[in-house]
Short mmCIF file of C-alpha atoms in Angstrom, two decimals:
data_model
loop_
_atom_site.label_atom_id
_atom_site.label_comp_id
_atom_site.label_asym_id
_atom_site.label_seq_id
_atom_site.Cartn_x
_atom_site.Cartn_y
_atom_site.Cartn_z
CA UNK T 1110 0.00 0.00 0.00
CA UNK T 1111 1.20 3.50 -0.81
CA UNK T 1112 -0.55 6.73 0.16
CA UNK T 1113 0.29 10.40 0.15
CA UNK T 1114 -0.80 12.29 3.24
CA UNK T 1115 -0.65 16.04 3.73
CA UNK T 1116 0.45 16.77 7.27
CA UNK T 1117 -1.86 19.08 9.23
CA UNK T 1118 0.42 19.50 12.25
CA UNK T 1119 1.38 22.98 11.14
CA UNK T 1120 0.83 25.31 8.17
CA UNK T 1121 3.89 23.90 6.37
CA UNK T 1122 1.63 21.15 5.04
CA UNK T 1123 4.36 18.61 4.27
CA UNK T 1124 3.47 15.95 1.72
CA UNK T 1125 4.30 12.62 3.36
CA UNK T 1126 4.55 9.42 1.36
CA UNK T 1127 3.39 6.46 3.46
CA UNK T 1128 4.36 2.97 2.37
CA UNK T 1129 3.08 -0.16 4.09
CA UNK T 1130 6.03 -2.53 3.70
CA UNK T 1131 4.25 -5.38 5.51
CA UNK T 1132 0.89 -5.33 7.35
CA UNK T 1133 1.06 -2.77 10.18
CA UNK T 1134 4.62 -1.65 9.32
CA UNK T 1135 4.81 1.76 7.75
CA UNK T 1136 7.57 3.83 6.24
CA UNK T 1137 7.28 7.61 6.04
CA UNK T 1138 9.02 10.00 3.66
CA UNK T 1139 8.88 13.76 3.14
CA UNK T 1140 8.13 15.33 6.53
CA UNK T 1141 10.24 18.32 7.57
CA UNK T 1142 9.97 17.44 11.28
CA UNK T 1143 9.28 14.41 13.47
CA UNK T 1144 5.67 15.46 14.08
CA UNK T 1145 4.95 14.58 10.44
CA UNK T 1146 5.57 10.85 10.91
CA UNK T 1147 3.42 10.78 14.05
CA UNK T 1148 0.64 12.57 12.22
CA UNK T 1149 0.83 10.29 9.17
CA UNK T 1150 0.66 7.18 11.39
CA UNK T 1151 -2.41 8.49 13.21
CA UNK T 1152 -4.08 9.55 9.98
CA UNK T 1153 -3.78 5.97 8.72
CA UNK T 1154 -4.87 4.32 11.95
CA UNK T 1155 -7.19 6.74 13.79
CA UNK T 1156 -7.58 10.24 12.30
CA UNK T 1157 -7.92 13.06 14.82
CA UNK T 1158 -8.65 16.77 14.57
CA UNK T 1159 -8.52 19.79 16.85
CA UNK T 1160 -12.02 21.22 17.30
CA UNK T 1161 -12.61 24.94 17.83
CA UNK T 1162 -15.98 26.59 18.43
CA UNK T 1163 -17.69 29.29 20.45
CA UNK T 1164 -19.94 28.72 23.46
CA UNK T 1165 -22.62 31.11 24.74
CA UNK T 1166 -21.98 33.06 27.94
CA UNK T 1167 -24.41 34.58 30.39
CA UNK T 1168 -23.45 38.16 29.50
CA UNK T 1169 -24.41 40.54 26.69
CA UNK T 1170 -20.99 42.22 26.90
CA UNK T 1171 -19.35 39.13 25.43
CA UNK T 1172 -22.18 36.84 24.22
CA UNK T 1173 -19.85 34.08 22.94
CA UNK T 1174 -16.45 32.92 24.09
CA UNK T 1175 -14.08 30.82 21.94
CA UNK T 1176 -12.87 27.35 22.97
CA UNK T 1177 -10.61 24.61 21.61
CA UNK T 1178 -9.77 21.00 22.36
CA UNK T 1179 -6.33 20.93 23.98
CA UNK T 1180 -5.27 18.14 21.63
CA UNK T 1181 -6.69 16.49 18.53
CA UNK T 1182 -9.78 14.39 19.23
CA UNK T 1183 -10.75 11.26 17.22
CA UNK T 1184 -13.02 12.31 14.37
CA UNK T 1185 -15.99 10.24 15.60
CA UNK T 1186 -16.18 12.39 18.77
CA UNK T 1187 -16.42 15.70 16.91
CA UNK T 1188 -20.20 15.69 16.46
CA UNK T 1189 -21.07 14.65 20.03
CA UNK T 1190 -18.60 17.24 21.34
CA UNK T 1191 -20.14 20.05 19.28
CA UNK T 1192 -23.63 19.06 20.44
CA UNK T 1193 -22.50 19.14 24.06
CA UNK T 1194 -20.83 22.54 23.60
CA UNK T 1195 -23.91 24.17 22.12
CA UNK T 1196 -25.91 23.20 25.25
CA UNK T 1197 -23.50 24.92 27.65
CA UNK T 1198 -23.53 28.39 29.13
CA UNK T 1199 -20.19 29.74 30.31
CA UNK T 1200 -20.14 32.03 33.37
CA UNK T 1201 -17.93 35.14 33.17
CA UNK T 1202 -15.18 36.09 33.89
CA UNK T 1203 -13.18 33.70 31.73
CA UNK T 1204 -9.47 33.16 31.55
CA UNK T 1205 -7.50 31.98 28.55
CA UNK T 1206 -6.40 28.40 29.27
CA UNK T 1207 -9.18 27.65 31.78
CA UNK T 1208 -10.59 24.10 31.43
CA UNK T 1209 -14.28 24.02 30.49
CA UNK T 1210 -14.75 20.26 30.03
CA UNK T 1211 -12.31 17.80 31.60
CA UNK T 1212 -11.57 14.53 29.78
CA UNK T 1213 -14.44 14.51 27.27
CA UNK T 1214 -16.05 11.05 27.08
CA UNK T 1215 -12.89 9.37 28.32
CA UNK T 1216 -10.83 10.54 25.33
CA UNK T 1217 -8.30 12.31 27.56
CA UNK T 1218 -9.07 15.48 25.62
CA UNK T 1219 -9.96 18.65 27.54
CA UNK T 1220 -11.91 21.60 26.23
CA UNK T 1221 -10.24 24.89 27.14
CA UNK T 1222 -11.31 28.51 26.89
CA UNK T 1223 -9.14 30.61 24.58
CA UNK T 1224 -10.06 34.19 25.47
CA UNK T 1225 -9.81 36.18 28.70
CA UNK T 1226 -12.81 38.37 29.42
CA UNK T 1227 -13.04 40.97 30.83
CA UNK T 1228 -9.50 42.21 30.34
CA UNK T 1229 -7.87 44.21 33.09
CA UNK T 1230 -6.17 47.28 31.69
CA UNK T 1231 -3.71 48.42 34.31
CA UNK T 1232 -3.46 52.10 33.56
CA UNK E 1416 -8.87 70.93 20.10
CA UNK E 1417 -7.19 68.74 22.67
CA UNK E 1418 -3.63 67.76 21.72
CA UNK E 1419 -1.52 64.89 22.98
CA UNK E 1420 2.18 64.41 22.32
CA UNK E 1421 3.92 61.08 21.74
CA UNK E 1422 7.12 59.76 20.27
CA UNK E 1423 5.25 57.09 18.31
CA UNK E 1424 1.67 56.76 17.10
CA UNK E 1425 0.66 53.26 16.01
CA UNK E 1426 -2.50 53.09 13.91
CA UNK E 1427 -4.23 49.72 14.29
CA UNK E 1428 -4.12 47.36 17.28
CA UNK E 1429 -4.03 44.04 15.48
CA UNK E 1430 -1.09 41.67 15.27
CA UNK E 1431 1.12 44.23 13.49
CA UNK E 1432 0.22 47.25 15.61
CA UNK E 1433 0.66 45.49 18.94
CA UNK E 1434 4.01 43.92 18.03
CA UNK E 1435 5.50 47.20 16.80
CA UNK E 1436 4.09 49.24 19.71
CA UNK E 1437 5.54 46.78 22.23
CA UNK E 1438 8.94 47.12 20.58
CA UNK E 1439 9.00 50.93 20.59
CA UNK E 1440 7.55 51.19 24.10
CA UNK E 1441 10.10 48.72 25.46
CA UNK E 1442 12.86 50.97 24.10
CA UNK E 1443 11.48 53.84 26.18
CA UNK E 1444 9.60 55.66 23.44
CA UNK E 1445 6.29 57.15 24.51
CA UNK E 1446 3.83 55.18 22.39
CA UNK E 1447 0.10 55.45 21.65
CA UNK E 1448 -1.91 52.74 19.88
CA UNK E 1449 -5.33 53.44 18.36
CA UNK E 1450 -7.98 51.13 16.95
CA UNK E 1451 -11.51 51.67 15.69
CA UNK E 1452 -12.81 48.43 17.28
CA UNK E 1453 -13.76 48.21 20.98
CA UNK E 1454 -11.11 45.51 21.62
CA UNK E 1455 -7.42 44.86 20.98
CA UNK E 1456 -6.34 42.12 18.60
CA UNK E 1457 -7.69 43.23 15.23
CA UNK E 1458 -9.04 40.32 13.22
CA UNK E 1459 -7.51 37.65 15.51
CA UNK E 1460 -10.33 37.36 18.11
CA UNK E 1461 -12.74 36.17 15.39
CA UNK E 1462 -10.25 33.64 13.96
CA UNK E 1463 -11.05 31.00 16.57
CA UNK E 1464 -9.46 28.14 14.60
CA UNK E 1465 -5.94 26.95 15.37
CA UNK E 1466 -2.71 27.09 13.36
CA UNK E 1467 -1.36 30.42 14.56
CA UNK E 1468 2.03 30.85 16.20
CA UNK E 1469 3.83 27.78 14.88
CA UNK E 1470 6.85 29.84 13.79
CA UNK E 1471 6.79 32.54 16.45
CA UNK E 1472 5.90 30.57 19.59
CA UNK E 1473 6.71 27.03 18.34
CA UNK E 1474 3.23 25.90 19.30
CA UNK E 1475 -0.14 25.84 17.67
CA UNK E 1476 -2.49 28.50 18.99
CA UNK E 1477 -5.94 29.77 18.07
CA UNK E 1478 -6.38 33.39 16.92
CA UNK E 1479 -7.67 34.64 20.30
CA UNK E 1480 -4.78 32.90 22.10
CA UNK E 1481 -2.20 34.33 19.72
CA UNK E 1482 -3.69 37.80 20.21
CA UNK E 1483 -3.71 37.36 23.97
CA UNK E 1484 0.05 36.76 24.11
CA UNK E 1485 0.43 40.32 22.82
CA UNK E 1486 -2.64 41.85 24.49
CA UNK E 1487 -1.48 40.85 27.99
CA UNK E 1488 1.85 42.57 27.32
CA UNK E 1489 0.23 45.67 25.84
CA UNK E 1490 -2.10 46.20 28.82
CA UNK E 1491 0.84 45.78 31.24
CA UNK E 1492 3.08 48.17 29.30
CA UNK E 1493 3.26 51.98 29.26
CA UNK E 1494 1.49 52.11 25.88
CA UNK E 1495 -1.54 54.43 25.87
CA UNK E 1496 -4.48 52.58 24.32
CA UNK E 1497 -7.27 54.39 22.44
CA UNK E 1498 -10.10 52.01 21.45
CA UNK E 1499 -13.27 52.91 19.50
CA UNK E 1500 -11.03 55.55 17.94
CA UNK E 1501 -10.75 56.46 14.26
CA UNK E 1502 -7.95 58.40 12.59
CA UNK E 1503 -9.60 60.74 10.09
CA UNK E 1504 -6.50 62.26 8.49
CA UNK E 1505 -2.82 62.92 9.03
CA UNK E 1506 -0.15 65.43 8.07
CA UNK E 1507 3.07 63.48 7.68
CA UNK E 1508 5.52 65.49 5.56
CA UNK E 1509 6.98 67.36 8.53
CA UNK E 1510 9.25 66.45 11.46
CA UNK E 1511 6.39 66.35 13.98
CA UNK E 1512 3.50 64.49 12.39
CA UNK E 1513 -0.09 65.29 13.23
CA UNK E 1514 -3.07 62.93 13.23
CA UNK E 1515 -6.69 63.92 13.75
CA UNK E 1516 -8.73 61.37 15.63
CA UNK E 1517 -12.21 60.96 17.01
CA UNK E 1518 -13.79 58.68 19.57
CA UNK E 1519 -16.91 58.70 21.69
CA UNK E 1520 -14.79 58.88 24.84
CA UNK E 1521 -12.38 61.67 23.85
CA UNK E 1522 -14.31 63.51 21.14
CA UNK E 1523 -12.25 65.03 18.35
CA UNK E 1524 -8.57 65.32 19.28
CA UNK E 1525 -5.08 65.52 17.82
CA UNK E 1526 -2.00 63.40 18.36
CA UNK E 1527 1.46 64.81 17.57
CA UNK E 1528 4.18 62.22 17.09
CA UNK E 1529 7.77 62.01 15.88
CA UNK E 1530 7.02 58.79 14.02
CA UNK E 1531 3.94 56.89 12.86
CA UNK E 1532 3.46 53.17 12.27
CA UNK E 1533 0.78 52.27 9.74
CA UNK E 1534 -0.73 48.96 10.87
CA UNK E 1535 -4.31 49.18 9.62
CA UNK E 1536 -4.42 45.72 8.07
CA UNK E 1537 -6.55 44.86 5.08
CA UNK E 1538 -10.14 44.30 4.07
CA UNK E 1539 -11.96 41.76 1.94
CA UNK E 1540 -12.75 42.04 -1.73
CA UNK E 1541 -16.49 41.68 -2.28
CA UNK E 1542 -19.14 41.05 -4.93
CA UNK E 1543 -18.61 44.52 -6.40
CA UNK E 1544 -14.97 43.69 -7.10
CA UNK E 1545 -16.02 40.65 -9.14
CA UNK E 1546 -19.02 42.07 -10.98
CA UNK E 1547 -21.21 38.94 -10.76
CA UNK E 1548 -24.50 39.46 -12.64
CA UNK E 1549 -27.94 38.76 -11.17
CA UNK E 1550 -30.30 40.15 -8.57
CA UNK E 1551 -29.28 41.81 -5.32
CA UNK E 1552 -30.98 39.75 -2.60
CA UNK E 1553 -29.89 39.42 1.03
CA UNK E 1554 -27.70 36.46 1.96
CA UNK E 1555 -24.51 37.62 0.25
CA UNK E 1556 -21.57 38.14 2.61
CA UNK E 1557 -17.81 38.23 2.58
CA UNK E 1558 -16.38 35.19 4.38
CA UNK E 1559 -14.76 37.30 7.10
CA UNK E 1560 -18.03 39.06 7.86
CA UNK E 1561 -19.77 35.68 8.17
CA UNK E 1562 -16.93 34.61 10.47
CA UNK E 1563 -17.54 37.63 12.68
CA UNK E 1564 -21.30 36.93 12.78
CA UNK E 1565 -20.76 33.34 13.92
CA UNK E 1566 -17.74 33.65 16.20
CA UNK E 1567 -18.24 37.04 17.86
CA UNK E 1568 -21.96 37.79 17.60
CA UNK E 1569 -23.31 34.23 17.48
CA UNK E 1570 -25.53 34.52 14.38
CA UNK E 1571 -25.72 31.85 11.68
CA UNK E 1572 -25.68 33.64 8.31
CA UNK E 1573 -27.50 30.84 6.44
CA UNK E 1574 -28.33 27.13 6.10
CA UNK E 1575 -27.35 26.17 2.55
CA UNK E 1576 -24.16 27.90 1.55
CA UNK E 1577 -22.03 28.27 -1.58
CA UNK E 1578 -18.56 29.78 -1.14
CA UNK E 1579 -16.88 31.72 -3.95
CA UNK E 1580 -13.09 31.61 -3.85
CA UNK E 1581 -10.80 29.10 -2.17
CA UNK E 1582 -8.90 31.59 0.00
CA UNK E 1583 -8.11 30.47 3.55
CA UNK E 1584 -10.94 32.38 5.17
CA UNK E 1585 -13.43 30.73 2.81
CA UNK E 1586 -12.07 27.26 3.52
CA UNK E 1587 -12.06 27.82 7.29
CA UNK E 1588 -15.63 29.08 7.04
CA UNK E 1589 -16.69 25.98 5.08
CA UNK E 1590 -15.71 23.85 8.08
CA UNK E 1591 -17.03 26.31 10.63
CA UNK E 1592 -20.44 26.44 8.92
CA UNK E 1593 -20.53 22.64 8.73
CA UNK E 1594 -19.81 22.46 12.46
CA UNK E 1595 -22.66 24.87 13.23
CA UNK E 1596 -25.11 22.66 11.31
CA UNK E 1597 -25.23 24.52 7.98
CA UNK E 1598 -24.66 22.67 4.71
CA UNK E 1599 -21.83 23.85 2.46
CA UNK E 1600 -22.69 22.79 -1.09
CA UNK E 1601 -19.59 23.86 -2.95
CA UNK E 1602 -16.49 26.01 -3.08
CA UNK E 1603 -16.07 27.65 -6.49
CA UNK E 1604 -12.60 28.80 -7.57
CA UNK E 1605 -11.85 30.66 -10.80
CA UNK E 1606 -8.19 29.56 -10.89
CA UNK E 1607 -7.05 26.06 -11.84
CA UNK E 1608 -5.45 25.64 -8.38
CA UNK E 1609 -6.67 26.44 -4.83
CA UNK E 1610 -5.74 29.83 -3.34
CA UNK E 1611 -5.65 28.69 0.28
CA UNK E 1612 -3.12 26.62 2.22
CA UNK E 1613 -3.08 22.92 1.35
CA UNK E 1614 -3.78 21.95 4.96
CA UNK E 1615 -7.05 23.87 4.80
CA UNK E 1616 -8.15 22.05 1.65
CA UNK E 1617 -7.58 18.78 3.52
CA UNK E 1618 -9.04 19.57 6.92
CA UNK E 1619 -11.85 21.90 5.87
CA UNK E 1620 -13.10 20.47 2.56
CA UNK E 1621 -11.90 16.89 2.07
CA UNK E 1622 -12.80 15.91 5.66
CA UNK E 1623 -16.44 16.84 5.05
CA UNK E 1624 -16.73 15.87 1.39
CA UNK E 1625 -17.29 19.46 0.26
CA UNK E 1626 -16.71 19.68 -3.50
CA UNK E 1627 -14.15 22.17 -4.81
CA UNK E 1628 -14.83 23.33 -8.37
CA UNK E 1629 -11.57 24.63 -9.83
CA UNK E 1630 -11.65 26.74 -13.02
CA UNK E 1631 -15.33 27.55 -12.36
CA UNK E 1632 -17.15 30.84 -11.80
CA UNK E 1633 -20.48 31.89 -10.34
CA UNK E 1634 -22.15 33.29 -13.44
CA UNK E 1635 -25.47 34.41 -11.94
CA UNK E 1636 -27.11 35.00 -8.58
CA UNK E 1637 -30.87 34.31 -8.38
CA UNK E 1638 -33.44 35.29 -5.75
CA UNK E 1639 -35.75 38.19 -4.98
CA UNK E 1640 -35.53 38.93 -1.25
CA UNK E 1641 -33.09 36.19 -0.31
CA UNK E 1642 -30.55 34.26 -2.37
CA UNK E 1643 -32.38 31.26 -3.92
CA UNK E 1644 -29.79 29.78 -6.26
CA UNK E 1645 -26.50 30.41 -8.05
CA UNK E 1646 -25.42 29.35 -11.52
CA UNK E 1647 -21.95 27.86 -11.81
CA UNK E 1648 -20.10 27.77 -15.13
CA UNK E 1649 -16.83 26.01 -15.98
CA UNK E 1650 -14.01 27.90 -17.67
CA UNK E 1651 -12.57 26.24 -20.74
CA UNK E 1652 -9.43 27.75 -22.28
CA UNK E 1653 -10.05 30.79 -20.11
CA UNK E 1654 -13.61 31.45 -21.32
CA UNK E 1655 -16.86 30.41 -19.62
CA UNK E 1656 -18.66 27.56 -21.40
CA UNK E 1657 -22.29 28.43 -20.65
CA UNK E 1658 -23.63 25.22 -22.19
CA UNK E 1659 -22.20 23.39 -19.15
CA UNK E 1660 -23.70 25.79 -16.57
CA UNK E 1661 -25.38 24.11 -13.60
CA UNK E 1662 -27.52 25.49 -10.80
CA UNK E 1663 -27.17 25.05 -7.03
CA UNK E 1664 -30.09 25.97 -4.80
CA UNK E 1665 -28.81 27.80 -1.74
CA UNK E 1666 -29.77 30.62 0.61
CA UNK E 1667 -26.32 32.10 1.23
CA UNK E 1668 -23.31 33.06 -0.83
CA UNK E 1669 -19.94 33.84 0.78
CA UNK E 1670 -17.03 35.54 -0.95
CA UNK E 1671 -13.46 34.65 -0.07
CA UNK E 1672 -11.78 36.29 -3.03
CA UNK E 1673 -8.75 38.02 -1.65
CA UNK E 1674 -7.76 40.87 0.60
CA UNK E 1675 -6.81 44.46 -0.15
CA UNK E 1676 -4.45 46.46 2.10
CA UNK E 1677 -6.49 49.28 3.59
CA UNK E 1678 -4.64 52.42 2.54
CA UNK E 1679 -7.17 55.21 2.07
CA UNK E 1680 -5.63 57.04 5.03
CA UNK E 1681 -2.13 56.43 3.65
CA UNK E 1682 -3.02 57.74 0.20
CA UNK E 1683 -4.86 60.79 1.48
CA UNK E 1684 -1.68 61.69 3.38
CA UNK E 1685 0.23 61.67 0.07
CA UNK E 1686 2.24 58.49 0.70
CA UNK E 1687 3.23 56.51 -2.41
CA UNK E 1688 1.57 53.14 -3.04
CA UNK E 1689 3.11 50.08 -4.72
CA UNK E 1690 0.56 48.88 -7.31
CA UNK E 1691 1.83 45.28 -7.03
CA UNK E 1692 1.03 44.93 -3.33
CA UNK E 1693 -1.59 47.63 -2.79
CA UNK E 1694 0.50 48.75 0.17
CA UNK E 1695 2.91 51.67 0.54
CA UNK E 1696 6.33 51.53 -1.10
CA UNK E 1697 8.88 50.96 1.65
CA UNK E 1698 12.64 51.07 1.88
CA UNK E 1699 14.86 48.68 3.76
CA UNK E 1700 13.81 50.27 7.07
CA UNK E 1701 10.13 49.61 6.25
CA UNK E 1702 9.82 53.39 5.98
CA UNK E 1703 7.30 54.75 3.47
CA UNK E 1704 7.87 57.64 1.07
CA UNK E 1705 7.10 59.99 4.00
CA UNK E 1706 10.11 60.23 6.31
CA UNK E 1707 9.32 58.90 9.78
CA UNK E 1708 6.21 57.00 8.67
CA UNK E 1709 6.63 53.22 8.76
CA UNK E 1710 4.35 50.39 7.67
CA UNK E 1711 4.04 46.71 8.60
CA UNK E 1712 1.64 43.79 8.45
CA UNK E 1713 -1.27 43.44 6.07
CA UNK E 1714 -1.47 47.15 5.32
CA UNK E 1715 1.93 46.74 3.66
CA UNK E 1716 1.26 43.47 1.84
CA UNK E 1717 -1.21 40.68 2.55
CA UNK E 1718 0.40 37.86 4.56
CA UNK E 1719 -0.83 34.29 4.77
CA UNK E 1720 0.56 33.64 8.26
CA UNK E 1721 0.21 35.99 11.22
CA UNK E 1722 3.62 34.84 12.47
CA UNK E 1723 5.21 36.74 9.59
CA UNK E 1724 3.11 39.79 10.42
CA UNK E 1725 4.38 39.86 14.00
CA UNK E 1726 7.92 39.25 12.82
CA UNK E 1727 7.75 42.09 10.29
CA UNK E 1728 6.12 44.40 12.86
CA UNK E 1729 8.86 43.73 15.41
CA UNK E 1730 11.46 44.56 12.80
CA UNK E 1731 9.48 47.69 11.95
CA UNK E 1732 9.51 48.77 15.62
CA UNK E 1733 13.23 48.07 15.81
CA UNK E 1734 13.92 50.11 12.65
CA UNK E 1735 11.79 52.95 13.99
CA UNK E 1736 13.81 53.07 17.21
CA UNK E 1737 17.07 53.13 15.25
CA UNK E 1738 15.72 55.86 13.02
CA UNK E 1739 14.63 58.10 15.93
CA UNK E 1740 18.01 57.53 17.57
CA UNK E 1741 19.57 58.88 14.37
CA UNK E 1742 21.40 55.64 13.53
CA UNK E 1743 19.82 55.17 10.10
CA UNK E 1744 18.88 58.69 9.05
CA UNK E 1745 21.38 58.63 6.19
CA UNK E 1746 21.54 55.13 4.80
CA UNK E 1747 22.84 53.91 1.46
CA UNK E 1748 20.18 51.90 -0.36
CA UNK E 1749 19.64 50.34 -3.78
CA UNK E 1750 16.52 49.37 -5.70
CA UNK E 1751 15.01 45.88 -5.59
CA UNK E 1752 13.23 44.57 -8.69
CA UNK E 1753 10.77 41.65 -8.92
CA UNK E 1754 11.71 39.79 -12.11
CA UNK E 1755 10.43 36.65 -13.83
CA UNK E 1756 7.60 34.71 -12.13
CA UNK E 1757 7.48 36.91 -9.05
CA UNK E 1758 4.46 39.03 -8.18
CA UNK E 1759 6.45 41.25 -5.87
CA UNK E 1760 9.49 41.48 -3.63
CA UNK E 1761 9.41 43.47 -0.44
CA UNK E 1762 10.98 45.73 0.81
CA UNK E 1763 11.60 47.71 -2.35
CA UNK E 1764 15.16 48.68 -1.34
CA UNK E 1765 18.24 46.84 -0.02
CA UNK E 1766 21.26 47.93 1.98
CA UNK E 1767 24.77 46.62 2.40
CA UNK E 1768 25.34 47.78 5.97
CA UNK E 1769 23.24 44.96 7.46
CA UNK E 1770 21.45 41.78 6.45
CA UNK E 1771 18.28 42.13 4.36
CA UNK E 1772 15.16 40.02 4.77
CA UNK E 1773 12.92 39.87 1.69
CA UNK E 1774 9.34 38.62 1.47
CA UNK E 1775 8.00 37.61 -1.91
CA UNK E 1776 5.22 35.87 -3.74
CA UNK E 1777 5.47 33.58 -6.74
CA UNK E 1778 3.25 33.72 -9.81
CA UNK E 1779 3.78 30.02 -10.51
CA UNK E 1780 3.19 26.63 -8.87
CA UNK E 1781 6.38 24.57 -8.71
CA UNK E 1782 7.62 21.63 -6.59
CA UNK E 1783 11.24 22.67 -6.85
CA UNK E 1784 12.28 26.13 -7.97
CA UNK E 1785 15.44 28.19 -8.22
CA UNK E 1786 15.48 31.77 -7.08
CA UNK E 1787 18.22 33.84 -8.67
CA UNK E 1788 19.47 37.19 -7.43
CA UNK E 1789 21.08 39.16 -10.23
CA UNK E 1790 22.95 42.34 -10.75
CA UNK E 1791 22.94 42.96 -14.48
CA UNK E 1792 23.92 39.63 -16.04
CA UNK E 1793 25.81 38.47 -12.98
CA UNK E 1794 24.10 36.03 -10.60
CA UNK E 1795 25.21 36.90 -7.08
CA UNK E 1796 23.13 34.39 -5.10
CA UNK E 1797 21.06 31.27 -5.77
CA UNK E 1798 18.38 29.72 -3.56
CA UNK E 1799 16.68 26.36 -4.05
CA UNK E 1800 13.07 26.41 -2.90
CA UNK E 1801 10.44 23.70 -2.49
CA UNK E 1802 6.65 23.69 -2.91
CA UNK E 1803 6.37 27.16 -4.35
CA UNK E 1804 2.86 28.46 -4.92
CA UNK E 1805 1.21 31.87 -5.20
CA UNK E 1806 -0.81 31.20 -2.02
CA UNK E 1807 2.26 30.87 0.18
CA UNK E 1808 4.65 33.76 0.73
CA UNK E 1809 8.32 32.91 1.16
CA UNK E 1810 11.34 34.70 2.57
CA UNK E 1811 15.05 34.87 1.84
CA UNK E 1812 17.89 36.73 3.47
CA UNK E 1813 20.84 38.45 1.85
CA UNK E 1814 23.89 39.18 3.98
CA UNK E 1815 26.23 42.13 3.48
CA UNK E 1816 28.89 39.77 2.06
CA UNK E 1817 26.44 38.61 -0.65
CA UNK E 1818 26.02 42.21 -1.73
CA UNK E 1819 29.48 43.73 -1.46
CA UNK E 1820 30.23 43.57 -5.16
CA UNK E 1821 27.19 45.60 -6.02
CA UNK E 1822 28.78 48.95 -5.27
CA UNK E 1823 29.98 50.65 -8.44
CA UNK E 1824 31.43 54.18 -8.15
CA UNK E 1825 29.88 54.45 -4.70
CA UNK E 1826 26.40 53.73 -6.09
CA UNK E 1827 24.32 50.73 -5.14
CA UNK E 1828 23.10 49.07 -8.32
CA UNK E 1829 19.60 47.56 -8.48
CA UNK E 1830 19.27 43.85 -7.73
CA UNK E 1831 16.70 41.67 -9.44
CA UNK E 1832 15.06 38.50 -8.13
CA UNK E 1833 13.74 35.92 -10.57
CA UNK E 1834 12.20 32.49 -10.14
CA UNK E 1835 12.26 29.48 -12.43
#
């Protein structure tokens, strides 16, 4: 088996040639960094993606606050995660990096808030 | 009118404005930053997807997180911040520059500054720039506006969406709309290759089976009050073949057809514009044709990665400090020419006193390309580049030793870049 995979680890978008020499044994070619091989292996075995979205807050000053998964989550969990997120209401204030959902459905993936609100201007 | 005095006035508080203001403020220059929006960060807070900061911070951040790295430093610094504030005009051809501003908090006021940084960013091209025939119903947006509606205001712009143009914002919005429950029927691109980053084609379109029609155009928009359908026509040998036109029923049309540096303020101040980039012409110090006025970020040329914006803005701040300290007031510079297969090379001047960093865009798609730097017939430097495409800007550096030979009779001769 031979397959070309475009790495999504960063905007470089390396083209990685994956060859399955024998069942379960893969050889990777073309990545500029080691993350490429890890990505290509996962893409073949269990593809994952980082999910970003916004969740409603309880304030009109900042009606929605952005979130992300702190690591890529298996694709099959994307839909259930989005459905869960749209049911939530986030209390303010928020802090960038604060965990909103811990270990979603046993995936080991946390959902974290990505924007601090309100901001304290010190002068 | 109330007047305020600063060393540096930075116009725009996005990625470019914040990075340059932090640099000048850190060097002890009294700095003001102004922005017309009620928050710092420019476009970044609405770009909630990840992929920012890989080069600058060596980690993958979302837009709001990337912005926050700078915002937290700006609010802790001595920089004076003016939000909800618009610059209406400026007088720049004098040692102390004047800008007229207005805001609901301060009314109409004036800022006097020794130097100005233009960091106003860019805006989206829209339907008017393309001249698509048809009716004028509601439901037609630029992709960035739709992004703002969803990510900041929480409104869904439509349910069945066609996207015109395969720029990054359009691709990101295809996935974003899918995740909010809307159906994206197609992305239509006039060029034979996608305009956005390859990774976005993969993770935003291919992942969700959204078709990408290359070499196709939207030839008609239908609908009375709301968009009802669009006609899509393939291009064959550069001309639309209307016999192959097909119709997609949809309620929303998004445009992601390129960005234009926002330079009305620049032009009205009499600063020269480079027609290739739409931004001001700048020398090796990133200084415009008006002495003491600098430019960086998307107002100078449209970048595809914010990391390069921050990097350029930091250099701009650094150059500004050197200029005000009198270190680079008189500097020997030579012209830079964009030759074969290059859309532009920036900055438009080079120097031999220090290293030069050039940003450029290709006109061609090539797996492996050679970039030649010439003076007359003589090739002075050769670079081998991989995966060259118009959508992805690339950078090269020239050191003083590469350029030494270019001085003839004390004059710096023009250098020309070409790609093949």
